[in-house]
CSV table of C-alpha atoms and ligand atoms in Angstrom, one decimal:
chain,number,residue,atom,x,y,z
A,1,MET,CA,81.0,36.6,-76.6
A,2,VAL,CA,80.4,39.7,-78.9
A,3,ARG,CA,82.0,39.5,-82.2
A,4,ARG,CA,82.3,42.7,-84.2
A,5,GLY,CA,83.4,43.2,-87.8
A,6,LEU,CA,82.2,42.6,-91.3
A,7,LYS,CA,80.7,39.5,-92.6
A,8,THR,CA,82.9,39.2,-95.5
A,9,ALA,CA,84.5,35.7,-95.3
A,10,ASP,CA,83.3,32.9,-97.4
A,11,HIS,CA,82.4,30.2,-94.8
A,12,SER,CA,80.3,28.1,-97.4
A,13,GLY,CA,82.8,25.3,-97.2
A,14,ARG,CA,82.7,25.1,-101.1
A,15,ALA,CA,84.6,22.2,-102.7
A,16,ALA,CA,86.8,22.4,-105.7
A,17,GLN,CA,87.6,19.6,-108.1
A,18,PHE,CA,91.0,19.0,-109.6
A,19,CYS,CA,92.1,16.5,-112.0
A,20,VAL,CA,95.9,15.6,-111.7
A,21,LEU,CA,97.4,12.9,-113.8
A,22,GLY,CA,94.1,11.3,-114.4
A,23,ARG,CA,93.2,11.1,-110.8
A,24,ARG,CA,90.3,13.3,-109.5
A,25,TYR,CA,90.7,15.2,-106.2
A,26,ARG,CA,88.0,17.0,-104.3
A,27,LEU,CA,89.2,19.6,-102.0
A,28,ARG,CA,87.5,21.8,-99.5
A,29,MET,CA,88.5,25.4,-100.2
A,30,PRO,CA,90.0,27.5,-97.6
A,31,THR,CA,88.1,30.5,-96.3
A,32,PHE,CA,88.3,33.6,-98.6
A,33,ARG,CA,87.0,37.1,-98.5
A,34,GLN,CA,83.4,37.1,-100.1
A,35,ASP,CA,83.5,40.7,-101.0
A,36,LEU,CA,86.5,39.9,-103.4
A,37,ALA,CA,84.5,37.2,-105.2
A,38,GLY,CA,83.6,39.4,-108.2
A,39,LEU,CA,87.2,40.9,-108.5
A,40,GLY,CA,88.9,39.6,-111.6
A,41,ALA,CA,92.6,39.4,-112.0
A,42,TYR,CA,94.3,42.4,-113.8
A,43,VAL,CA,94.4,41.8,-117.5
A,44,PRO,CA,97.7,43.1,-118.9
A,45,GLY,CA,98.5,43.6,-122.6
A,46,ARG,CA,99.5,40.4,-124.3
A,47,PRO,CA,103.2,39.6,-124.4
A,48,ILE,CA,104.9,39.7,-127.9
A,49,GLU,CA,105.9,36.2,-127.7
A,50,ASP,CA,102.5,34.9,-127.0
A,51,VAL,CA,101.0,36.7,-129.8
A,52,ALA,CA,103.8,35.7,-132.2
A,53,ASP,CA,103.3,32.0,-131.4
A,54,GLU,CA,99.5,32.2,-131.7
A,55,MET,CA,99.4,34.2,-134.9
A,56,GLY,CA,102.6,32.6,-136.6
A,57,ILE,CA,104.2,36.2,-136.9
A,58,ALA,CA,107.9,36.7,-136.2
A,59,PRO,CA,108.2,38.6,-132.8
A,60,ASP,CA,110.2,41.3,-134.5
A,61,GLN,CA,107.3,42.0,-136.9
A,62,ILE,CA,104.8,42.7,-134.1
A,63,ALA,CA,104.1,46.2,-132.7
A,64,LYS,CA,103.1,46.2,-129.0
A,65,LEU,CA,101.0,49.2,-128.6
A,66,ALA,CA,98.9,48.0,-125.7
A,67,SER,CA,100.7,49.1,-122.4
A,68,ASN,CA,101.9,52.6,-122.9
A,69,GLU,CA,105.5,51.5,-122.6
A,70,SER,CA,108.5,53.4,-124.1
A,71,PRO,CA,109.3,52.1,-127.6
A,72,ASP,CA,112.9,53.2,-126.9
A,73,GLY,CA,114.0,50.9,-124.1
A,74,PRO,CA,116.0,52.0,-121.1
A,75,PHE,CA,118.1,55.2,-121.4
A,76,PRO,CA,121.7,54.8,-122.7
A,77,GLY,CA,124.1,53.4,-119.9
A,78,VAL,CA,121.1,52.2,-117.8
A,79,VAL,CA,121.6,48.5,-118.5
A,80,GLU,CA,125.2,48.6,-117.6
A,81,ALA,CA,124.5,50.4,-114.3
A,82,ALA,CA,121.8,47.9,-113.4
A,83,ALA,CA,124.1,44.8,-114.3
A,84,GLY,CA,126.7,46.2,-112.0
A,85,GLU,CA,124.4,45.5,-109.0
A,86,LEU,CA,123.8,41.9,-109.8
A,87,ALA,CA,126.9,40.6,-108.1
A,88,THR,CA,125.5,41.7,-104.7
A,89,SER,CA,122.2,40.1,-105.2
A,90,HIS,CA,122.6,38.0,-101.9
A,91,ARG,CA,122.2,41.3,-99.9
A,92,TYR,CA,118.8,42.9,-99.2
A,93,PRO,CA,118.5,46.2,-101.1
A,94,ASP,CA,118.9,49.5,-99.1
A,95,ASN,CA,115.4,50.1,-98.0
A,96,ASP,CA,115.9,53.9,-98.1
A,97,ALA,CA,117.2,54.0,-101.6
A,98,PRO,CA,119.7,56.8,-100.8
A,99,ALA,CA,121.3,57.2,-104.3
A,100,LEU,CA,118.0,57.2,-106.0
A,101,SER,CA,116.4,59.6,-103.5
A,102,THR,CA,119.2,62.1,-103.9
A,103,ALA,CA,119.1,61.8,-107.6
A,104,LEU,CA,115.4,62.3,-107.7
A,105,SER,CA,115.5,65.1,-105.3
A,106,ARG,CA,117.8,66.9,-107.6
A,107,TRP,CA,115.9,66.0,-110.7
A,108,LEU,CA,112.7,67.3,-109.3
A,109,GLY,CA,113.9,70.2,-107.1
A,110,VAL,CA,112.1,68.7,-104.2
A,111,PRO,CA,113.7,67.9,-100.7
A,112,GLU,CA,114.3,64.2,-100.1
A,113,GLU,CA,111.9,64.0,-97.1
A,114,HIS,CA,109.1,64.8,-99.6
A,115,LEU,CA,109.7,61.6,-101.5
A,116,TRP,CA,108.4,58.2,-101.1
A,117,LEU,CA,109.5,55.4,-103.4
A,118,GLY,CA,107.8,52.1,-104.2
A,119,ALA,CA,107.6,49.1,-106.5
A,120,GLY,CA,105.8,50.9,-109.2
A,121,SER,CA,103.3,53.7,-108.7
A,122,VAL,CA,100.6,51.0,-108.7
A,123,ALA,CA,102.0,49.4,-105.5
A,124,LEU,CA,102.0,53.0,-103.9
A,125,LEU,CA,98.2,53.1,-105.0
A,126,GLY,CA,97.6,49.9,-103.0
A,127,ASN,CA,99.4,51.3,-100.0
A,128,ILE,CA,97.5,54.4,-100.1
A,129,ALA,CA,94.2,52.8,-100.5
A,130,LEU,CA,94.9,50.6,-97.5
A,131,ALA,CA,96.3,53.5,-95.3
A,132,VAL,CA,93.1,55.7,-95.9
A,133,GLY,CA,90.4,53.2,-96.5
A,134,GLY,CA,88.5,50.4,-94.7
A,135,PRO,CA,84.8,49.6,-94.1
A,136,GLY,CA,82.6,52.6,-93.9
A,137,THR,CA,84.8,54.7,-96.3
A,138,SER,CA,84.5,55.9,-99.9
A,139,ALA,CA,86.8,56.8,-102.7
A,140,VAL,CA,85.9,59.3,-105.6
A,141,HIS,CA,87.4,58.9,-109.1
A,142,GLY,CA,86.5,59.8,-112.7
A,143,TRP,CA,85.4,57.1,-115.1
A,144,PRO,CA,86.7,56.0,-117.5
A,145,SER,CA,90.0,56.2,-115.7
A,146,PHE,CA,92.8,53.9,-114.6
A,147,VAL,CA,91.2,50.7,-113.5
A,148,MET,CA,93.3,50.1,-110.5
A,149,TYR,CA,91.5,52.9,-108.5
A,150,ARG,CA,88.6,50.4,-108.3
A,151,THR,CA,90.8,47.4,-107.6
A,152,VAL,CA,92.8,49.0,-104.7
A,153,SER,CA,89.5,50.3,-103.2
A,154,GLN,CA,88.1,46.9,-103.2
A,155,TRP,CA,91.1,45.5,-101.4
A,156,ALA,CA,90.6,48.2,-98.9
A,157,MET,CA,86.9,47.4,-98.4
A,158,THR,CA,86.3,51.1,-99.6
A,159,GLU,CA,83.2,51.9,-101.7
A,160,THR,CA,84.0,53.7,-105.0
A,161,VAL,CA,82.0,56.6,-106.2
A,162,GLU,CA,82.7,56.8,-110.0
A,163,VAL,CA,82.1,60.2,-111.6
A,164,PRO,CA,81.6,60.0,-115.5
A,165,LEU,CA,83.9,62.1,-117.6
A,166,THR,CA,82.3,64.9,-119.6
A,167,PRO,CA,81.2,64.1,-123.3
A,168,GLU,CA,84.6,65.5,-124.2
A,169,PHE,CA,86.3,62.9,-121.9
A,170,LEU,CA,87.4,65.6,-119.4
A,171,HIS,CA,87.3,65.1,-115.7
A,172,ASP,CA,84.1,66.7,-114.4
A,173,LEU,CA,85.6,68.5,-111.5
A,174,ASP,CA,82.3,70.1,-110.4
A,175,ALA,CA,80.6,66.7,-110.1
A,176,MET,CA,83.6,65.1,-108.5
A,177,SER,CA,83.7,67.8,-105.8
A,178,ALA,CA,80.0,67.4,-105.3
A,179,ALA,CA,80.5,63.6,-105.1
A,180,ILE,CA,82.6,63.8,-102.0
A,181,ARG,CA,80.7,62.5,-99.0
A,182,GLU,CA,81.1,62.5,-95.2
A,183,ASP,CA,82.7,59.1,-95.5
A,184,THR,CA,85.0,59.9,-98.4
A,185,THR,CA,88.8,59.7,-97.5
A,186,VAL,CA,90.4,59.8,-100.9
A,187,VAL,CA,90.1,61.2,-104.4
A,188,TYR,CA,91.9,59.8,-107.3
A,189,LEU,CA,92.6,62.2,-110.2
A,190,CYS,CA,94.6,60.9,-113.2
A,191,ASN,CA,96.3,63.6,-115.1
A,192,PRO,CA,96.8,63.2,-118.0
A,193,ASN,CA,93.8,60.6,-117.7
A,194,ASN,CA,94.3,56.9,-118.7
A,195,PRO,CA,92.6,56.0,-121.2
A,196,SER,CA,91.5,59.4,-122.6
A,197,GLY,CA,94.8,61.2,-122.3
A,198,THR,CA,92.9,64.4,-121.6
A,199,ILE,CA,94.3,66.8,-119.0
A,200,VAL,CA,93.1,68.9,-116.2
A,201,SER,CA,94.7,72.5,-116.5
A,202,GLY,CA,96.9,73.8,-113.8
A,203,ASP,CA,94.3,76.5,-112.9
A,204,ALA,CA,91.5,73.9,-112.8
A,205,MET,CA,93.6,71.6,-110.5
A,206,GLU,CA,94.2,74.4,-108.0
A,207,TRP,CA,90.5,75.2,-107.9
A,208,PHE,CA,89.6,71.6,-107.4
A,209,VAL,CA,92.1,71.0,-104.6
A,210,GLY,CA,90.9,74.1,-102.9
A,211,LYS,CA,87.4,72.6,-103.0
A,212,VAL,CA,88.4,69.3,-101.4
A,213,PRO,CA,88.1,69.2,-97.6
A,214,GLU,CA,91.4,69.0,-95.9
A,215,ARG,CA,90.4,65.6,-94.2
A,216,VAL,CA,90.3,64.0,-97.7
A,217,LEU,CA,93.5,63.0,-99.6
A,218,VAL,CA,93.8,63.9,-103.2
A,219,VAL,CA,96.0,61.6,-105.1
A,220,VAL,CA,97.0,63.2,-108.5
A,221,ASP,CA,98.4,60.3,-110.6
A,222,GLU,CA,100.8,61.8,-113.0
A,223,ALA,CA,102.1,58.6,-114.6
A,224,TYR,CA,101.9,60.4,-118.0
A,225,HIS,CA,103.1,63.8,-116.8
A,226,ASP,CA,106.4,63.8,-118.9
A,227,TYR,CA,104.6,63.6,-122.2
A,228,VAL,CA,102.4,66.8,-121.8
A,229,THR,CA,103.5,69.7,-124.0
A,230,ASP,CA,100.5,71.9,-123.6
A,231,PRO,CA,101.4,75.0,-121.4
A,232,ALA,CA,97.8,75.0,-119.8
A,233,TYR,CA,98.9,71.9,-117.8
A,234,ARG,CA,100.9,72.1,-114.7
A,235,SER,CA,102.0,69.4,-112.3
A,236,ALA,CA,100.2,69.3,-108.9
A,237,LEU,CA,103.8,68.8,-107.4
A,238,PRO,CA,103.8,72.4,-105.7
A,239,LEU,CA,100.3,71.6,-104.2
A,240,ALA,CA,101.8,68.4,-102.8
A,241,LEU,CA,104.6,70.3,-101.1
A,242,GLU,CA,102.2,72.8,-99.5
A,243,ARG,CA,99.2,70.7,-98.6
A,244,SER,CA,99.2,67.7,-96.3
A,245,ASN,CA,96.3,66.3,-98.2
A,246,VAL,CA,97.8,66.1,-101.7
A,247,VAL,CA,99.9,63.3,-103.1
A,248,VAL,CA,101.4,63.2,-106.6
A,249,LEU,CA,102.4,59.9,-108.1
A,250,ARG,CA,104.9,59.4,-110.7
A,251,THR,CA,106.7,56.3,-112.4
A,252,PHE,CA,109.9,55.1,-114.1
A,253,SER,CA,107.8,52.8,-116.2
A,254,LYS,CA,106.9,55.2,-119.0
A,255,ILE,CA,109.3,57.8,-120.5
A,256,PHE,CA,112.3,56.2,-118.7
A,257,GLY,CA,111.5,52.8,-120.2
A,258,LEU,CA,111.9,50.9,-116.9
A,259,ALA,CA,108.5,49.2,-116.7
A,260,ALA,CA,110.0,45.8,-115.9
A,261,HIS,CA,111.9,47.2,-112.9
A,262,ARG,CA,109.0,48.5,-111.0
A,263,VAL,CA,109.9,51.8,-109.6
A,264,GLY,CA,107.5,54.5,-108.8
A,265,TYR,CA,107.4,57.4,-106.4
A,266,ALA,CA,105.1,59.8,-104.6
A,267,ILE,CA,105.7,63.4,-103.7
A,268,ALA,CA,103.9,64.6,-100.5
A,269,GLN,CA,104.5,66.2,-97.1
A,270,PRO,CA,106.7,64.1,-94.7
A,271,ALA,CA,103.9,63.7,-92.2
A,272,THR,CA,101.6,62.3,-94.8
A,273,ILE,CA,104.3,59.9,-96.1
A,274,ALA,CA,104.9,58.7,-92.6
A,275,GLN,CA,101.2,57.5,-92.4
A,276,LEU,CA,101.0,56.1,-95.9
A,277,ARG,CA,104.1,54.0,-95.8
A,278,LYS,CA,102.9,52.1,-92.9
A,279,THR,CA,101.2,49.6,-95.3
A,280,GLN,CA,104.3,49.1,-97.5
A,281,ILE,CA,106.2,46.0,-97.7
A,282,PRO,CA,109.8,46.5,-96.8
A,283,PHE,CA,112.8,46.1,-99.4
A,284,SER,CA,110.2,46.6,-102.3
A,285,ILE,CA,112.6,48.1,-104.9
A,286,SER,CA,115.5,45.8,-105.7
A,287,GLN,CA,119.1,47.2,-105.9
A,288,VAL,CA,119.1,46.5,-109.6
A,289,ALA,CA,116.0,48.6,-110.0
A,290,GLN,CA,117.5,51.3,-107.9
A,291,ALA,CA,120.6,51.7,-109.9
A,292,ALA,CA,118.6,51.5,-113.2
A,293,ALA,CA,116.3,54.5,-112.1
A,294,THR,CA,119.3,56.5,-110.6
A,295,SER,CA,121.3,56.1,-113.8
A,296,SER,CA,118.2,57.2,-115.9
A,297,LEU,CA,118.2,60.5,-114.1
A,298,ASP,CA,121.7,61.4,-115.6
A,299,ASP,CA,120.4,62.0,-119.1
A,300,PRO,CA,118.0,65.1,-119.4
A,301,VAL,CA,119.0,65.4,-123.2
A,302,GLU,CA,117.6,61.9,-123.8
A,303,HIS,CA,114.5,62.7,-121.7
A,304,ARG,CA,113.9,65.8,-123.9
A,305,ARG,CA,114.4,63.8,-127.1
A,306,ARG,CA,111.8,61.3,-126.0
A,307,VAL,CA,109.3,64.0,-125.1
A,308,GLU,CA,109.7,65.5,-128.5
A,309,ALA,CA,109.6,62.2,-130.3
A,310,ASN,CA,106.5,61.3,-128.5
A,311,ALA,CA,104.8,64.6,-129.3
A,312,VAL,CA,105.5,64.2,-133.0
A,313,GLY,CA,104.2,60.6,-133.1
A,314,ARG,CA,101.1,61.6,-131.1
A,315,HIS,CA,100.4,64.5,-133.4
A,316,HIS,CA,100.8,62.3,-136.5
A,317,LEU,CA,98.4,59.6,-135.1
A,318,LEU,CA,95.8,62.3,-134.0
A,319,GLY,CA,96.0,63.7,-137.5
A,320,VAL,CA,95.4,60.3,-139.0
A,321,LEU,CA,92.4,59.7,-136.8
A,322,ALA,CA,90.9,63.1,-137.7
A,323,GLU,CA,91.5,62.5,-141.5
A,324,ARG,CA,89.8,59.1,-141.2
A,325,GLY,CA,86.9,60.7,-139.3
A,326,LEU,CA,87.2,58.4,-136.3
A,327,PRO,CA,86.0,59.5,-132.9
A,328,HIS,CA,88.9,60.3,-130.7
A,329,THR,CA,90.0,62.3,-127.7
A,330,GLU,CA,92.5,65.2,-127.4
A,331,SER,CA,95.3,63.1,-125.9
A,332,HIS,CA,98.3,64.7,-124.2
A,333,ALA,CA,99.9,61.4,-123.2
A,334,ASN,CA,102.0,58.6,-125.1
A,335,PHE,CA,98.7,57.1,-126.3
A,336,VAL,CA,95.6,57.8,-128.4
A,337,TYR,CA,92.0,56.8,-127.6
A,338,LEU,CA,89.7,56.2,-130.4
A,339,ARG,CA,86.5,54.5,-131.4
A,340,ILE,CA,86.0,52.0,-134.2
A,341,GLY,CA,82.4,50.5,-134.2
A,342,GLU,CA,80.9,48.9,-131.1
A,343,ASP,CA,82.9,45.8,-130.4
A,344,SER,CA,86.3,46.8,-128.9
A,345,MET,CA,87.4,43.2,-128.5
A,346,ALA,CA,86.7,42.1,-132.1
A,347,VAL,CA,88.5,45.1,-133.5
A,348,SER,CA,91.5,44.5,-131.3
A,349,ASP,CA,91.5,40.8,-132.4
A,350,GLU,CA,91.7,42.0,-136.1
A,351,PHE,CA,94.6,44.2,-135.3
A,352,MET,CA,96.4,41.4,-133.4
A,353,LYS,CA,95.9,39.0,-136.3
A,354,ARG,CA,97.9,41.5,-138.3
A,355,GLY,CA,100.7,41.9,-135.7
A,356,VAL,CA,99.5,45.0,-133.8
A,357,ILE,CA,98.6,44.6,-130.1
A,358,ILE,CA,96.3,47.5,-129.0
A,359,ARG,CA,94.2,47.8,-125.8
A,360,PRO,CA,90.4,47.1,-126.2
A,361,MET,CA,88.4,49.3,-123.8
A,362,SER,CA,84.6,49.3,-123.8
A,363,ARG,CA,81.9,50.1,-126.4
A,364,GLY,CA,84.2,50.3,-129.4
A,365,TRP,CA,86.8,52.4,-127.7
A,366,LEU,CA,90.5,51.4,-128.1
A,367,ARG,CA,93.7,52.7,-126.6
A,368,VAL,CA,96.8,52.7,-128.8
A,369,THR,CA,100.3,53.6,-127.5
A,370,VAL,CA,102.4,56.0,-129.5
A,371,GLY,CA,105.1,53.7,-130.8
A,372,ASN,CA,108.3,54.5,-132.9
A,373,ASP,CA,107.8,55.6,-136.5
A,374,SER,CA,107.7,52.1,-137.9
A,375,GLU,CA,105.2,50.8,-135.2
A,376,ASN,CA,103.0,53.9,-135.7
A,377,GLU,CA,103.1,53.3,-139.5
A,378,LYS,CA,102.1,49.6,-139.0
A,379,PHE,CA,99.2,50.7,-136.9
A,380,VAL,CA,98.0,53.1,-139.5
A,381,SER,CA,98.5,50.7,-142.4
A,382,VAL,CA,96.4,48.0,-140.6
A,383,LEU,CA,93.8,50.6,-139.6
A,384,ASP,CA,93.4,51.6,-143.2
A,385,GLU,CA,93.2,47.9,-144.3
A,386,LEU,CA,90.4,47.2,-141.8
A,387,MET,CA,88.5,50.4,-142.7
A,388,VAL,CA,88.2,49.6,-146.3
A,389,ARG,CA,86.9,46.0,-145.5
B,1,PLP,C1,97.5,56.2,-114.7
B,1,PLP,C2,98.4,55.0,-114.4
B,1,PLP,N1,99.0,55.1,-113.1
B,1,PLP,C3,99.9,54.3,-112.7
B,1,PLP,C4,100.3,53.2,-113.6
B,1,PLP,C5,101.2,52.2,-113.0
B,1,PLP,O1,102.5,52.5,-113.3
B,1,PLP,P1,103.8,51.6,-112.5
B,1,PLP,O2,104.3,50.8,-113.6
B,1,PLP,O3,104.6,52.6,-111.9
B,1,PLP,O4,103.0,50.8,-111.5
B,1,PLP,C6,99.8,53.2,-114.9
B,1,PLP,C7,100.3,52.2,-115.7
B,1,PLP,O5,99.9,51.9,-116.8
B,1,PLP,C8,98.9,54.2,-115.3
B,1,PLP,O6,98.3,54.0,-116.5
């Protein structure tokens, strides 16, 4: 018999040892994909309670600035709207999320058939990678950028081609376009980029999308779209309505303060969505989460207030970094990206000991979420304390 396919499974019959209640067990491990052996689990920002316990600091004295969450919580009225759905928890959620789709369609000015909802935009990234990837395909993205582009590509057995950002931490669109190969099926473009916060202008995005062959999907990840106040930036949403190979991703996890609920969405052409959603697990957004997201869209005034508060906080932090002479990027998001020394982990640990949780990246670079005024001041005071040591 001829067997076709990749040699990816681990048939080594490796044994694992466990010790339970003083008894030693030796178990033969099941067969796992060998190509995933090097894939580590996602490392999230540490929860406040964990750090409070370890450092002996009261939880309300800790500033969590590691995960780009909203410092303001859900919008007013959202908790009540979500709680109202708990009594019918024995029913599966409506898979079409009709109320949320209608509200979102109105909020964006986009027909409902152009919307695709999922359990966080990261889940949609996974669906997209599986729908366009597979052995013999490649994905292009900038680096440093959102680490999940690497991970979902690995799930899909897709090779990644990582194109370094320019020295100013901008996407190098010329190099990205040149990196597209015959086997490339997807390009991920994070705008604003996580972790640098830098943007691709509207004009540059149009130019780039025009350069990408129509057979290649361009995923523009706009998780931080709401925070941009620079007029040179424009969402790629109109491109996603016009072209079958452009998908825009957005999330309720950031400005809407619903990270725990896991609601994200894509904007694309209906025929594109029909292909991408084949890899999606049904019932992926709970009724509670649907109600929370729907209710958030009732309050454009609160949305605007948050955009402005973030812009003020970001401006303040960028000013502090400039005054202290610390290398940093021109962020347009709800975080700043800066460098202190060479050892990101050691610096982040020093912040943590003082009750500020930030995100260590690599080679001295750190990502710090714009918090509320007191969280920002706490970050600045610990920064100053560490700089004079
Ligand atoms: C660039 C980017 N895309 C997507 C996400 C994931 O968002 P969600 O919570 O909707 O899965 C994040 C989360 O931090 C992000 O930074």
